[in-house]
Amino acid sequence: MSSNKKILKSAGFISLATMASRVLGMIRDIGSAWIFGTGMVWDAFIGAFMLPNLVRRIFGEGALNAALVPVLSESLEEKNEPSTRELISVVISSVVVILTVLVMAMFVIIYIFLEYFHLDEKTRLLFELSYVLFPYVIFICLAAVFMGILNTFRHFTVPALFPIVLNVFWIMALGCLWFVSDWSLEKKIWIVCWGILGAGVVQMAMQIPMLRRFKVSFKFRINRHHPGVRKIARLFIPVVIGTAIVPINVFITRVIAHFLGVGIQSSLYFSERLIQLPLGIVATPMGQVILPELSRQATRKDFDKLRETFSFSMRQVLLLTIPMMAGLIVLRRPIVRVLFEHGAFGQHSTFLTSQALMYYAFGLVAYASIRILTPVFYAMQDTKRPMIFSCVGMLMNIVFSLILMRHMRGAGLALAMSLSSSFQAFFLLAALKKKLNNLDDKKILTVFVKILAISCVMAVCCSGFMELFSREGAGILYQVVILLGAIGAGMAVFGTLCSLFKVSELKNLFEALVAKRAKRA
């Protein structure tokens, strides 16, 4: 099987795992809201879980891999097995020591606050829950290290499953609460916390058998002078800064939205959640899968193959994200209505959310492109440029937000994010072209124009379908059927036109899916 087909196959599995994780996450949130609501106990839990969850987002979703995988791939390509094994042991040992010291320091801080400060009930519960939740950091970060090691060996199956584990354990913990229905919420929340900690242990442990299959052993060693460790540390700091820019950008947007009136902040939250779905099932898996391959090619100085891998990945992402962008724009209102317009979420909320969704959707291709462009820099052990462009994008987002919010309010904030991300993607593309001289950009541009034109026709058909069959005041079941019908009609039109215009990327995707099914059979 060619490397490109392997990339599609691995990315496809990660996409399915991500989709399953998102569905379970929604069930988890519904169950949590049902039991705990939005009262003092849940507020305390959210506060206690905020820092461990932030560490999970930074470490567990790519930053550590971006620094570890290129250095480990370089060591494997040089076929220096003793040095590679020592590097793995030193990295794991260093992570264990650093995180243990961090957790112990947090325990001391928590103890001081609980013993020597007068705290209200919610704050006291927050610190008490942190005793259980903060050790989760150790296990999730070690799980991220193991994931990076397995990804380097081109194994993606087990690491792709570990995000699901947290949601499964969380849901199981919520299920246990039905057997202690007479307990107070203050007692029930402890079961959820212990469930999360148990998930962290399993997320780490489930990868150990596969590590052994690849003959990865571990001996406790601390060697801060090891060249591989020093290189990882040098690459890691800019990656963390660049990764942290994303939640900082979201935080800035929400702070500004807070002053724009009731409903703006919530509409941005719900629309952003909808945008994250296509990113999570298309762009993020592809970026994760290509990093080890690009790292090997960069180590071998095989830049022709690196360009080919980048071009292939970018074209496949364009194939999927452009029609998704078009679909979200024209079907924004029925999508929001079907998913959210229930109970307190009325027509005005649907209007605000669908407006924000439209302007967020304009930047979908840019968001996805950034997740493909950035790993190319990481593979060449250049983490500074992505960090710089992330900072530039954040500053542009602030400027655009302040300009656009005056006339467009919440929709202006969504558009500001799309514009700043588009500029960031352009800067990354220009810098990469300068670094590699040629990016096969003519082929990428041709595919972009073709798919954009086809997606426009698809969008018109989806819109026409909704106009033809939608009924005012129809029940939720009818709305769901019509929405699914419009999506199905759009997919049929898109597939037919891609076949007529010989868009080979769709054929590549179909062949990868067929090959995967044939192998299972």
Short mmCIF file of N, CA and C in Angstrom, two decimals, residues 350-415:
data_model
loop_
_atom_site.label_atom_id
_atom_site.label_comp_id
_atom_site.label_asym_id
_atom_site.label_seq_id
_atom_site.Cartn_x
_atom_site.Cartn_y
_atom_site.Cartn_z
N THR A 350 -31.77 31.06 17.75
CA THR A 350 -31.44 30.41 16.47
C THR A 350 -30.88 31.43 15.49
N PHE A 351 -31.49 32.60 15.45
CA PHE A 351 -31.01 33.65 14.54
C PHE A 351 -29.57 34.06 14.88
N LEU A 352 -29.30 34.33 16.15
CA LEU A 352 -27.95 34.75 16.57
C LEU A 352 -26.92 33.66 16.29
N THR A 353 -27.27 32.42 16.62
CA THR A 353 -26.32 31.32 16.45
C THR A 353 -26.06 31.02 14.98
N SER A 354 -27.10 31.04 14.17
CA SER A 354 -26.93 30.76 12.74
C SER A 354 -26.12 31.86 12.05
N GLN A 355 -26.29 33.11 12.48
CA GLN A 355 -25.48 34.19 11.92
C GLN A 355 -24.00 33.99 12.26
N ALA A 356 -23.74 33.68 13.52
CA ALA A 356 -22.35 33.43 13.93
C ALA A 356 -21.77 32.23 13.20
N LEU A 357 -22.59 31.17 13.03
CA LEU A 357 -22.14 29.97 12.33
C LEU A 357 -21.74 30.27 10.89
N MET A 358 -22.51 31.12 10.21
CA MET A 358 -22.19 31.46 8.83
C MET A 358 -20.81 32.11 8.73
N TYR A 359 -20.54 33.06 9.61
CA TYR A 359 -19.26 33.77 9.53
C TYR A 359 -18.10 32.92 10.03
N TYR A 360 -18.36 32.04 10.99
CA TYR A 360 -17.32 31.08 11.38
C TYR A 360 -17.01 30.14 10.21
N ALA A 361 -18.07 29.73 9.49
CA ALA A 361 -17.90 28.77 8.39
C ALA A 361 -17.04 29.32 7.26
N PHE A 362 -17.07 30.64 7.06
CA PHE A 362 -16.22 31.24 6.03
C PHE A 362 -14.74 30.92 6.27
N GLY A 363 -14.38 30.69 7.52
CA GLY A 363 -12.97 30.42 7.84
C GLY A 363 -12.64 28.95 7.98
N LEU A 364 -13.60 28.06 7.68
CA LEU A 364 -13.38 26.64 7.90
C LEU A 364 -12.18 26.10 7.13
N VAL A 365 -12.05 26.49 5.88
CA VAL A 365 -10.92 26.02 5.06
C VAL A 365 -9.60 26.54 5.64
N ALA A 366 -9.60 27.78 6.13
CA ALA A 366 -8.39 28.34 6.74
C ALA A 366 -8.03 27.59 8.01
N TYR A 367 -9.03 27.32 8.87
CA TYR A 367 -8.76 26.56 10.11
C TYR A 367 -8.14 25.21 9.77
N ALA A 368 -8.73 24.52 8.78
CA ALA A 368 -8.24 23.19 8.41
C ALA A 368 -6.84 23.27 7.79
N SER A 369 -6.61 24.28 6.96
CA SER A 369 -5.31 24.42 6.30
C SER A 369 -4.20 24.63 7.31
N ILE A 370 -4.49 25.41 8.36
CA ILE A 370 -3.49 25.65 9.40
C ILE A 370 -3.08 24.33 10.05
N ARG A 371 -4.04 23.41 10.22
CA ARG A 371 -3.73 22.14 10.87
C ARG A 371 -2.97 21.19 9.96
N ILE A 372 -2.90 21.49 8.67
CA ILE A 372 -2.07 20.71 7.74
C ILE A 372 -0.72 21.39 7.52
N LEU A 373 -0.71 22.71 7.45
CA LEU A 373 0.53 23.45 7.22
C LEU A 373 1.47 23.37 8.42
N THR A 374 0.92 23.49 9.61
CA THR A 374 1.76 23.53 10.81
C THR A 374 2.61 22.28 10.99
N PRO A 375 2.07 21.04 10.81
CA PRO A 375 2.91 19.85 10.97
C PRO A 375 4.10 19.80 10.01
N VAL A 376 4.00 20.45 8.85
CA VAL A 376 5.13 20.46 7.92
C VAL A 376 6.32 21.20 8.55
N PHE A 377 6.04 22.33 9.19
CA PHE A 377 7.10 23.06 9.88
C PHE A 377 7.65 22.24 11.04
N TYR A 378 6.74 21.60 11.81
CA TYR A 378 7.18 20.79 12.94
C TYR A 378 8.06 19.64 12.47
N ALA A 379 7.72 19.03 11.34
CA ALA A 379 8.50 17.91 10.81
C ALA A 379 9.93 18.34 10.48
N MET A 380 10.08 19.58 10.05
CA MET A 380 11.41 20.12 9.75
C MET A 380 12.04 20.78 10.98
N GLN A 381 11.44 20.52 12.15
CA GLN A 381 11.92 21.00 13.44
C GLN A 381 12.00 22.52 13.49
N ASP A 382 11.03 23.14 12.84
CA ASP A 382 10.88 24.60 12.89
C ASP A 382 9.56 24.90 13.59
N THR A 383 9.65 25.18 14.88
CA THR A 383 8.43 25.47 15.65
C THR A 383 8.25 26.96 15.90
N LYS A 384 9.24 27.75 15.54
CA LYS A 384 9.17 29.19 15.82
C LYS A 384 8.22 29.92 14.87
N ARG A 385 8.30 29.57 13.57
CA ARG A 385 7.45 30.27 12.61
C ARG A 385 5.95 30.07 12.90
N PRO A 386 5.48 28.83 13.12
CA PRO A 386 4.07 28.68 13.48
C PRO A 386 3.69 29.48 14.73
N MET A 387 4.60 29.52 15.72
CA MET A 387 4.32 30.29 16.94
C MET A 387 4.18 31.78 16.61
N ILE A 388 5.09 32.30 15.79
CA ILE A 388 5.05 33.73 15.43
C ILE A 388 3.76 34.06 14.69
N PHE A 389 3.40 33.20 13.71
CA PHE A 389 2.19 33.47 12.93
C PHE A 389 0.93 33.31 13.79
N SER A 390 0.98 32.42 14.79
CA SER A 390 -0.16 32.29 15.72
C SER A 390 -0.34 33.59 16.51
N CYS A 391 0.77 34.15 16.97
CA CYS A 391 0.71 35.41 17.71
C CYS A 391 0.20 36.56 16.83
N VAL A 392 0.67 36.57 15.59
CA VAL A 392 0.20 37.59 14.64
C VAL A 392 -1.30 37.43 14.40
N GLY A 393 -1.74 36.17 14.23
CA GLY A 393 -3.16 35.90 14.03
C GLY A 393 -3.99 36.36 15.22
N MET A 394 -3.48 36.16 16.44
CA MET A 394 -4.20 36.59 17.63
C MET A 394 -4.36 38.11 17.66
N LEU A 395 -3.29 38.82 17.35
CA LEU A 395 -3.35 40.28 17.33
C LEU A 395 -4.32 40.78 16.26
N MET A 396 -4.30 40.13 15.09
CA MET A 396 -5.23 40.50 14.02
C MET A 396 -6.67 40.23 14.44
N ASN A 397 -6.89 39.14 15.15
CA ASN A 397 -8.23 38.81 15.63
C ASN A 397 -8.75 39.90 16.56
N ILE A 398 -7.89 40.39 17.44
CA ILE A 398 -8.29 41.46 18.36
C ILE A 398 -8.67 42.72 17.58
N VAL A 399 -7.82 43.08 16.62
CA VAL A 399 -8.07 44.30 15.83
C VAL A 399 -9.36 44.17 15.04
N PHE A 400 -9.52 43.04 14.32
CA PHE A 400 -10.74 42.84 13.52
C PHE A 400 -11.99 42.81 14.42
N SER A 401 -11.86 42.19 15.59
CA SER A 401 -13.00 42.12 16.51
C SER A 401 -13.45 43.50 16.95
N LEU A 402 -12.50 44.34 17.31
CA LEU A 402 -12.84 45.69 17.78
C LEU A 402 -13.46 46.54 16.67
N ILE A 403 -13.05 46.27 15.42
CA ILE A 403 -13.60 47.02 14.28
C ILE A 403 -15.00 46.53 13.92
N LEU A 404 -15.15 45.21 13.82
CA LEU A 404 -16.38 44.63 13.29
C LEU A 404 -17.51 44.55 14.32
N MET A 405 -17.16 44.47 15.61
CA MET A 405 -18.22 44.30 16.60
C MET A 405 -19.14 45.52 16.70
N ARG A 406 -18.66 46.67 16.26
CA ARG A 406 -19.46 47.89 16.39
C ARG A 406 -20.72 47.83 15.54
N HIS A 407 -20.64 47.20 14.38
CA HIS A 407 -21.79 47.14 13.46
C HIS A 407 -22.40 45.74 13.34
N MET A 408 -21.56 44.70 13.61
CA MET A 408 -22.04 43.33 13.39
C MET A 408 -22.21 42.54 14.69
N ARG A 409 -21.79 43.11 15.80
CA ARG A 409 -21.90 42.47 17.11
C ARG A 409 -21.29 41.06 17.10
N GLY A 410 -22.04 40.03 17.53
CA GLY A 410 -21.48 38.69 17.63
C GLY A 410 -21.02 38.13 16.30
N ALA A 411 -21.78 38.40 15.24
CA ALA A 411 -21.37 37.93 13.91
C ALA A 411 -20.03 38.53 13.51
N GLY A 412 -19.78 39.77 13.94
CA GLY A 412 -18.50 40.42 13.64
C GLY A 412 -17.35 39.72 14.32
N LEU A 413 -17.56 39.21 15.53
CA LEU A 413 -16.50 38.47 16.23
C LEU A 413 -16.18 37.16 15.51
N ALA A 414 -17.23 36.50 15.02
CA ALA A 414 -17.02 35.26 14.26
C ALA A 414 -16.27 35.54 12.96
N LEU A 415 -16.66 36.63 12.28
CA LEU A 415 -15.97 37.00 11.03
C LEU A 415 -14.52 37.38 11.31
#
